[in-house]
Coordinates of C-alpha atoms in Angstrom, one line a residue:
M1 CA 157.2 -28.6 92.5
S2 CA 160.6 -29.1 91.0
L3 CA 163.6 -29.6 93.2
S4 CA 166.7 -27.3 92.9
P5 CA 169.5 -28.9 90.8
H6 CA 172.5 -30.1 92.6
P7 CA 175.4 -27.7 92.5
F8 CA 177.7 -30.2 90.7
E9 CA 175.2 -30.3 87.8
T10 CA 176.6 -26.9 86.9
L11 CA 179.9 -28.6 86.0
T12 CA 179.3 -29.0 82.2
P13 CA 182.3 -29.4 79.9
D14 CA 182.1 -25.8 78.8
F15 CA 181.9 -24.6 82.5
I16 CA 185.0 -26.7 83.4
L17 CA 187.1 -25.4 80.5
D18 CA 186.1 -21.8 81.2
A19 CA 187.0 -22.2 84.9
I20 CA 190.5 -23.5 83.9
D21 CA 191.0 -20.9 81.2
A22 CA 190.1 -18.2 83.8
Q23 CA 193.1 -19.3 85.8
G24 CA 195.4 -18.4 82.9
F25 CA 195.7 -21.7 81.1
L26 CA 194.8 -22.5 77.5
T27 CA 192.8 -25.6 77.5
D28 CA 192.5 -27.8 74.4
G29 CA 189.0 -29.1 74.9
R30 CA 189.9 -32.5 76.3
I31 CA 188.2 -33.5 79.6
L32 CA 188.3 -36.8 81.4
A33 CA 186.2 -37.3 84.6
L34 CA 188.2 -39.1 87.3
N35 CA 187.0 -41.5 89.9
S36 CA 185.9 -39.1 92.7
Y37 CA 182.6 -38.7 94.4
E38 CA 183.1 -36.4 97.4
N39 CA 184.5 -33.7 95.1
R40 CA 184.6 -33.6 91.3
V41 CA 187.9 -34.2 89.7
Y42 CA 188.9 -33.9 86.0
Q43 CA 191.9 -34.3 83.9
V44 CA 192.0 -31.3 81.6
G45 CA 194.1 -31.0 78.5
I46 CA 196.3 -28.0 78.1
E47 CA 197.6 -26.7 74.8
E48 CA 201.1 -28.1 74.1
E49 CA 201.6 -29.0 77.8
I50 CA 200.9 -31.9 80.1
P51 CA 197.3 -32.1 81.2
L52 CA 196.3 -30.7 84.6
I53 CA 194.1 -32.3 87.3
A54 CA 191.3 -29.9 88.4
K55 CA 189.5 -30.5 91.7
F56 CA 186.2 -28.8 92.3
Y57 CA 185.4 -28.8 96.0
R58 CA 182.0 -29.9 97.2
P59 CA 180.2 -26.8 98.2
G60 CA 179.6 -26.5 102.0
R61 CA 181.9 -29.3 103.1
W62 CA 185.1 -27.4 104.1
S63 CA 185.7 -23.8 104.8
D64 CA 188.4 -21.9 102.9
T65 CA 190.7 -22.0 106.0
Q66 CA 190.2 -25.8 106.3
I67 CA 191.2 -26.3 102.7
L68 CA 194.2 -24.0 103.0
E69 CA 195.4 -26.0 106.1
E70 CA 195.3 -29.1 103.9
H71 CA 197.3 -27.4 101.2
Q72 CA 199.8 -26.0 103.7
F73 CA 200.3 -29.5 105.2
C74 CA 201.1 -30.8 101.7
Y75 CA 203.6 -28.0 101.1
E76 CA 205.3 -28.8 104.4
L77 CA 205.6 -32.5 103.3
E78 CA 207.0 -31.4 99.9
E79 CA 209.6 -29.2 101.6
Q80 CA 210.8 -32.3 103.4
E81 CA 211.2 -34.0 100.0
L82 CA 208.2 -36.3 100.5
S83 CA 206.5 -37.4 97.3
V84 CA 203.0 -35.8 97.6
V85 CA 201.0 -34.1 94.9
T86 CA 200.7 -30.5 95.9
P87 CA 198.3 -27.9 94.5
L88 CA 199.7 -25.4 91.9
K89 CA 199.9 -21.8 92.9
N90 CA 198.9 -18.9 90.7
S91 CA 200.9 -15.7 90.1
Q92 CA 199.5 -14.3 93.4
G93 CA 200.8 -17.3 95.3
E94 CA 197.2 -18.7 95.8
S95 CA 196.5 -22.4 95.8
L96 CA 192.7 -22.1 96.5
L97 CA 191.1 -20.7 93.4
H98 CA 187.6 -19.5 92.7
Y99 CA 185.3 -19.5 89.7
Q100 CA 181.8 -18.3 90.0
D101 CA 180.3 -20.2 93.0
F102 CA 183.0 -22.9 93.0
R103 CA 186.3 -23.3 94.8
L104 CA 188.9 -25.4 93.0
A105 CA 192.6 -26.4 93.0
L106 CA 194.8 -27.5 90.2
F107 CA 197.4 -30.2 90.4
P108 CA 200.1 -31.6 88.1
R109 CA 199.2 -35.0 86.7
R110 CA 201.1 -37.9 88.3
G111 CA 201.1 -41.5 87.1
G112 CA 201.5 -44.7 89.0
R113 CA 199.8 -47.8 90.1
A114 CA 198.5 -49.1 93.4
P115 CA 201.1 -50.6 95.7
D116 CA 201.2 -54.4 96.2
L117 CA 200.3 -54.7 99.9
D118 CA 201.4 -58.4 99.8
N119 CA 204.9 -57.3 98.8
P120 CA 207.1 -56.8 101.9
D121 CA 209.3 -54.2 100.1
H122 CA 206.2 -52.1 99.3
L123 CA 205.0 -52.3 102.8
Y124 CA 208.4 -51.3 104.2
Q125 CA 208.6 -48.3 101.8
L126 CA 205.1 -47.3 102.7
G127 CA 205.9 -47.5 106.4
H128 CA 209.1 -45.5 105.8
T129 CA 207.2 -42.8 104.0
L130 CA 204.5 -42.6 106.6
G131 CA 207.1 -42.4 109.4
R132 CA 208.5 -39.3 107.7
M133 CA 205.1 -37.9 107.0
H134 CA 204.0 -38.3 110.6
R135 CA 207.2 -36.7 111.9
V136 CA 206.1 -33.6 110.0
G137 CA 202.5 -34.1 111.1
A138 CA 203.4 -34.2 114.7
A139 CA 205.4 -30.9 114.6
R140 CA 202.2 -28.8 115.0
P141 CA 198.5 -29.4 115.0
F142 CA 195.7 -28.5 112.6
I143 CA 193.7 -25.6 114.0
E144 CA 190.7 -25.6 111.7
R145 CA 190.4 -29.1 110.4
P146 CA 188.5 -31.7 112.4
V147 CA 189.5 -34.4 114.8
L148 CA 188.7 -38.1 114.2
D149 CA 186.5 -38.8 117.2
L150 CA 183.8 -41.2 118.3
A151 CA 181.0 -38.6 117.9
S152 CA 181.6 -37.6 114.3
F153 CA 182.5 -41.1 113.0
G154 CA 180.5 -43.2 115.3
Y155 CA 177.5 -41.8 117.2
N156 CA 176.5 -39.2 114.6
S157 CA 176.7 -41.8 111.9
I158 CA 174.6 -44.3 113.8
E159 CA 171.9 -41.7 114.7
L160 CA 171.5 -40.7 111.0
I161 CA 171.3 -44.2 109.7
A162 CA 168.9 -45.4 112.4
R163 CA 166.6 -42.3 112.1
D164 CA 166.4 -41.9 108.3
F165 CA 167.6 -45.0 106.5
M166 CA 167.5 -48.3 108.4
P167 CA 164.4 -50.3 107.7
A168 CA 162.0 -50.6 110.6
S169 CA 162.4 -54.4 110.6
L170 CA 166.1 -54.1 111.2
R171 CA 166.3 -50.9 113.3
E172 CA 166.3 -52.5 116.8
A173 CA 168.9 -55.1 115.8
Y174 CA 171.1 -52.3 114.4
L175 CA 170.8 -50.1 117.5
S176 CA 171.5 -53.0 119.8
L177 CA 174.5 -54.1 117.8
T178 CA 176.0 -50.6 117.4
R179 CA 175.6 -50.0 121.2
D180 CA 177.8 -53.0 121.8
L181 CA 180.3 -51.8 119.1
M182 CA 180.6 -48.3 120.5
L183 CA 181.1 -49.7 124.0
R184 CA 184.0 -51.8 122.8
I185 CA 185.4 -48.8 120.8
E186 CA 185.1 -46.5 123.8
T187 CA 187.0 -49.0 126.0
A188 CA 189.8 -49.2 123.5
F189 CA 190.2 -45.4 123.3
T190 CA 190.2 -45.1 127.1
L191 CA 193.0 -47.6 127.6
F192 CA 195.3 -44.6 127.8
D193 CA 194.5 -41.0 128.6
D194 CA 197.5 -39.6 126.7
L195 CA 196.7 -40.7 123.2
S196 CA 198.6 -38.6 120.7
Y197 CA 196.7 -37.0 117.9
I198 CA 198.7 -35.7 114.9
R199 CA 198.1 -34.4 111.4
V200 CA 197.5 -37.5 109.2
H201 CA 196.5 -38.2 105.6
G202 CA 193.3 -39.7 107.0
D203 CA 192.2 -41.8 104.0
C204 CA 195.3 -43.9 103.3
H205 CA 193.8 -46.7 101.2
G206 CA 195.4 -48.1 98.0
G207 CA 193.5 -45.7 95.7
N208 CA 195.3 -42.7 97.3
L209 CA 198.7 -44.4 97.0
L210 CA 200.7 -44.4 93.7
W211 CA 203.6 -46.7 93.2
R212 CA 206.2 -45.5 90.7
D213 CA 210.0 -46.0 90.4
D214 CA 210.0 -48.0 93.6
V215 CA 208.7 -45.0 95.5
A216 CA 205.4 -44.5 97.3
H217 CA 203.6 -41.3 96.2
F218 CA 200.6 -40.0 98.3
V219 CA 197.7 -38.1 96.7
D220 CA 194.3 -36.6 97.8
F221 CA 194.7 -35.2 101.3
D222 CA 191.0 -34.1 101.3
D223 CA 190.3 -36.1 104.5
A224 CA 193.4 -34.9 106.4
R225 CA 192.6 -34.4 110.1
M226 CA 193.9 -34.8 113.6
A227 CA 193.9 -38.5 114.5
P228 CA 196.1 -41.2 116.0
A229 CA 199.0 -42.3 113.8
M230 CA 197.3 -45.7 113.5
Q231 CA 194.6 -44.2 111.3
D232 CA 197.1 -44.1 108.4
L233 CA 198.7 -47.5 109.2
W234 CA 195.8 -49.9 109.7
M235 CA 194.5 -49.5 106.1
L236 CA 197.8 -51.0 104.8
L237 CA 196.9 -54.3 106.5
S238 CA 194.8 -56.8 104.5
E239 CA 191.9 -58.7 105.9
N240 CA 193.7 -62.0 105.6
E241 CA 194.4 -64.4 108.4
R242 CA 195.9 -63.0 111.6
H243 CA 199.4 -64.3 111.1
L244 CA 199.7 -62.6 107.6
R245 CA 198.4 -59.3 109.0
E246 CA 201.1 -59.5 111.7
L247 CA 203.7 -60.1 109.1
Q248 CA 202.5 -57.0 107.1
L249 CA 202.4 -54.9 110.3
A250 CA 206.0 -55.9 111.0
E251 CA 207.2 -54.7 107.6
V252 CA 205.2 -51.4 107.9
L253 CA 206.6 -50.7 111.4
S254 CA 210.1 -51.6 110.4
G255 CA 210.1 -48.7 107.9
Y256 CA 208.0 -46.4 110.0
Q257 CA 210.2 -46.5 113.1
E258 CA 213.2 -45.3 111.2
F259 CA 211.7 -41.9 111.4
A260 CA 208.9 -41.8 113.9
D261 CA 208.2 -43.4 117.3
F262 CA 205.3 -45.8 117.4
D263 CA 203.3 -46.2 120.6
P264 CA 202.5 -50.0 120.7
R265 CA 199.3 -49.2 122.7
E266 CA 197.8 -48.0 119.4
L267 CA 197.6 -51.6 118.3
H268 CA 194.4 -51.6 120.4
L269 CA 192.9 -49.1 117.9
V270 CA 193.2 -51.2 114.7
E271 CA 189.8 -52.8 114.8
P272 CA 188.1 -49.8 116.5
L273 CA 189.3 -47.5 113.7
R274 CA 188.2 -50.1 111.1
T275 CA 184.7 -50.2 112.7
L276 CA 184.4 -46.4 112.8
R277 CA 185.3 -46.3 109.1
M278 CA 182.5 -48.8 108.3
L279 CA 179.9 -46.8 110.3
H280 CA 181.1 -43.5 108.8
Y281 CA 181.1 -44.9 105.2
S282 CA 177.4 -45.9 105.3
A283 CA 176.6 -42.5 106.8
W284 CA 178.7 -40.8 104.1
L285 CA 176.6 -42.5 101.4
A286 CA 173.4 -41.5 103.2
R287 CA 174.5 -37.8 103.5
R288 CA 175.3 -37.7 99.8
W289 CA 172.3 -39.5 98.5
Q290 CA 170.8 -36.3 97.1
D291 CA 173.8 -35.9 94.8
P292 CA 172.7 -37.5 91.5
A293 CA 176.0 -39.3 91.1
F294 CA 175.5 -41.4 94.2
P295 CA 172.3 -43.4 93.2
L296 CA 173.9 -44.0 89.8
S297 CA 177.3 -45.2 91.2
F298 CA 176.0 -47.0 94.3
P299 CA 172.6 -48.5 93.2
W300 CA 172.9 -51.2 95.9
F301 CA 172.8 -48.7 98.7
N302 CA 169.7 -48.2 100.9
T303 CA 168.1 -51.5 99.9
E304 CA 166.9 -54.1 102.4
R305 CA 169.7 -56.4 101.3
Y306 CA 172.3 -53.8 101.8
W307 CA 171.3 -53.1 105.3
G308 CA 171.0 -56.8 106.2
E309 CA 174.6 -57.3 104.9
H310 CA 175.8 -54.2 106.7
I311 CA 174.5 -55.6 110.0
L312 CA 176.2 -58.9 109.3
Q313 CA 179.5 -57.2 108.6
L314 CA 179.1 -55.2 111.8
R315 CA 178.5 -58.5 113.8
E316 CA 181.7 -59.9 112.3
Q317 CA 183.4 -56.7 113.4
L318 CA 182.1 -57.1 116.9
S319 CA 183.8 -60.5 117.0
A320 CA 187.0 -58.9 115.7
L321 CA 186.9 -56.3 118.5
Q322 CA 186.9 -59.1 121.0
E323 CA 190.0 -60.8 119.6
P324 CA 193.5 -60.2 121.1
V325 CA 195.3 -57.2 119.5
L326 CA 197.9 -57.9 116.7
R327 CA 201.4 -58.6 117.8
V328 CA 204.5 -56.9 116.4
L329 CA 206.6 -59.8 115.2

């Protein structure tokens, strides 16, 4: 019995070009697949014009209203003259486009390089930009997009891995360790009952930041959600020794607090949020394992060695959760 093909297998070069042509553009046949796994993203050549970036959304992940909330957030940021890459609108003013069974969005191509997170000037500028972004994000909430919570990122991830992926020889160690981790994380989140959740980028790593002309440019808001401000800040800190991370944090917050207030209690969330991301990342790979691109791109996943190293990393993270929180120098 043959398995049904994955929806993304439909995205042949001819299909992609036809989809873009159907939006009123004249493609020139050039297609470059970009580094994206959750969705499929391509640079597509346009006759006598700058190429476009075409993003085909993963079927079933977001609803139309959730995608449009992401787009609207980007437009709000652009209106405040923040450098974000916003979706193009067609002649009907639509940013979410459709072609056969796919939803897609088109973006202008923007160049740049990853910021240098060891450069104090870059950290200050990133904090400066995030402060402005979070000021917009705090103005009103998302209604349709999810909240970063302990269930979706933590408990649900652990349940999936333990049930369907963790080798039997490691399962009990994994479950015991993750119970201790989640207890620590819960304690951190309950230190204050008035934690502020705002609209954030949600996946603020170096690959989604472009540095050009001494300005930080933010791309790919696909993981935007309601979360503490710290979710966008902690990923700017390296995993170097504590003193260096505190110096980085000082530079980031120096720029950030020019435009947004920072609740110092959120320093207690740095390691809990890092831990939740680690748990969620493994579960994300597991949930996408039937997508043919994932076994090809992540061949080391779901091996005995991978799970052994994952448990070791989580043990190190348990130690990090027991360390004093970072100080603002």
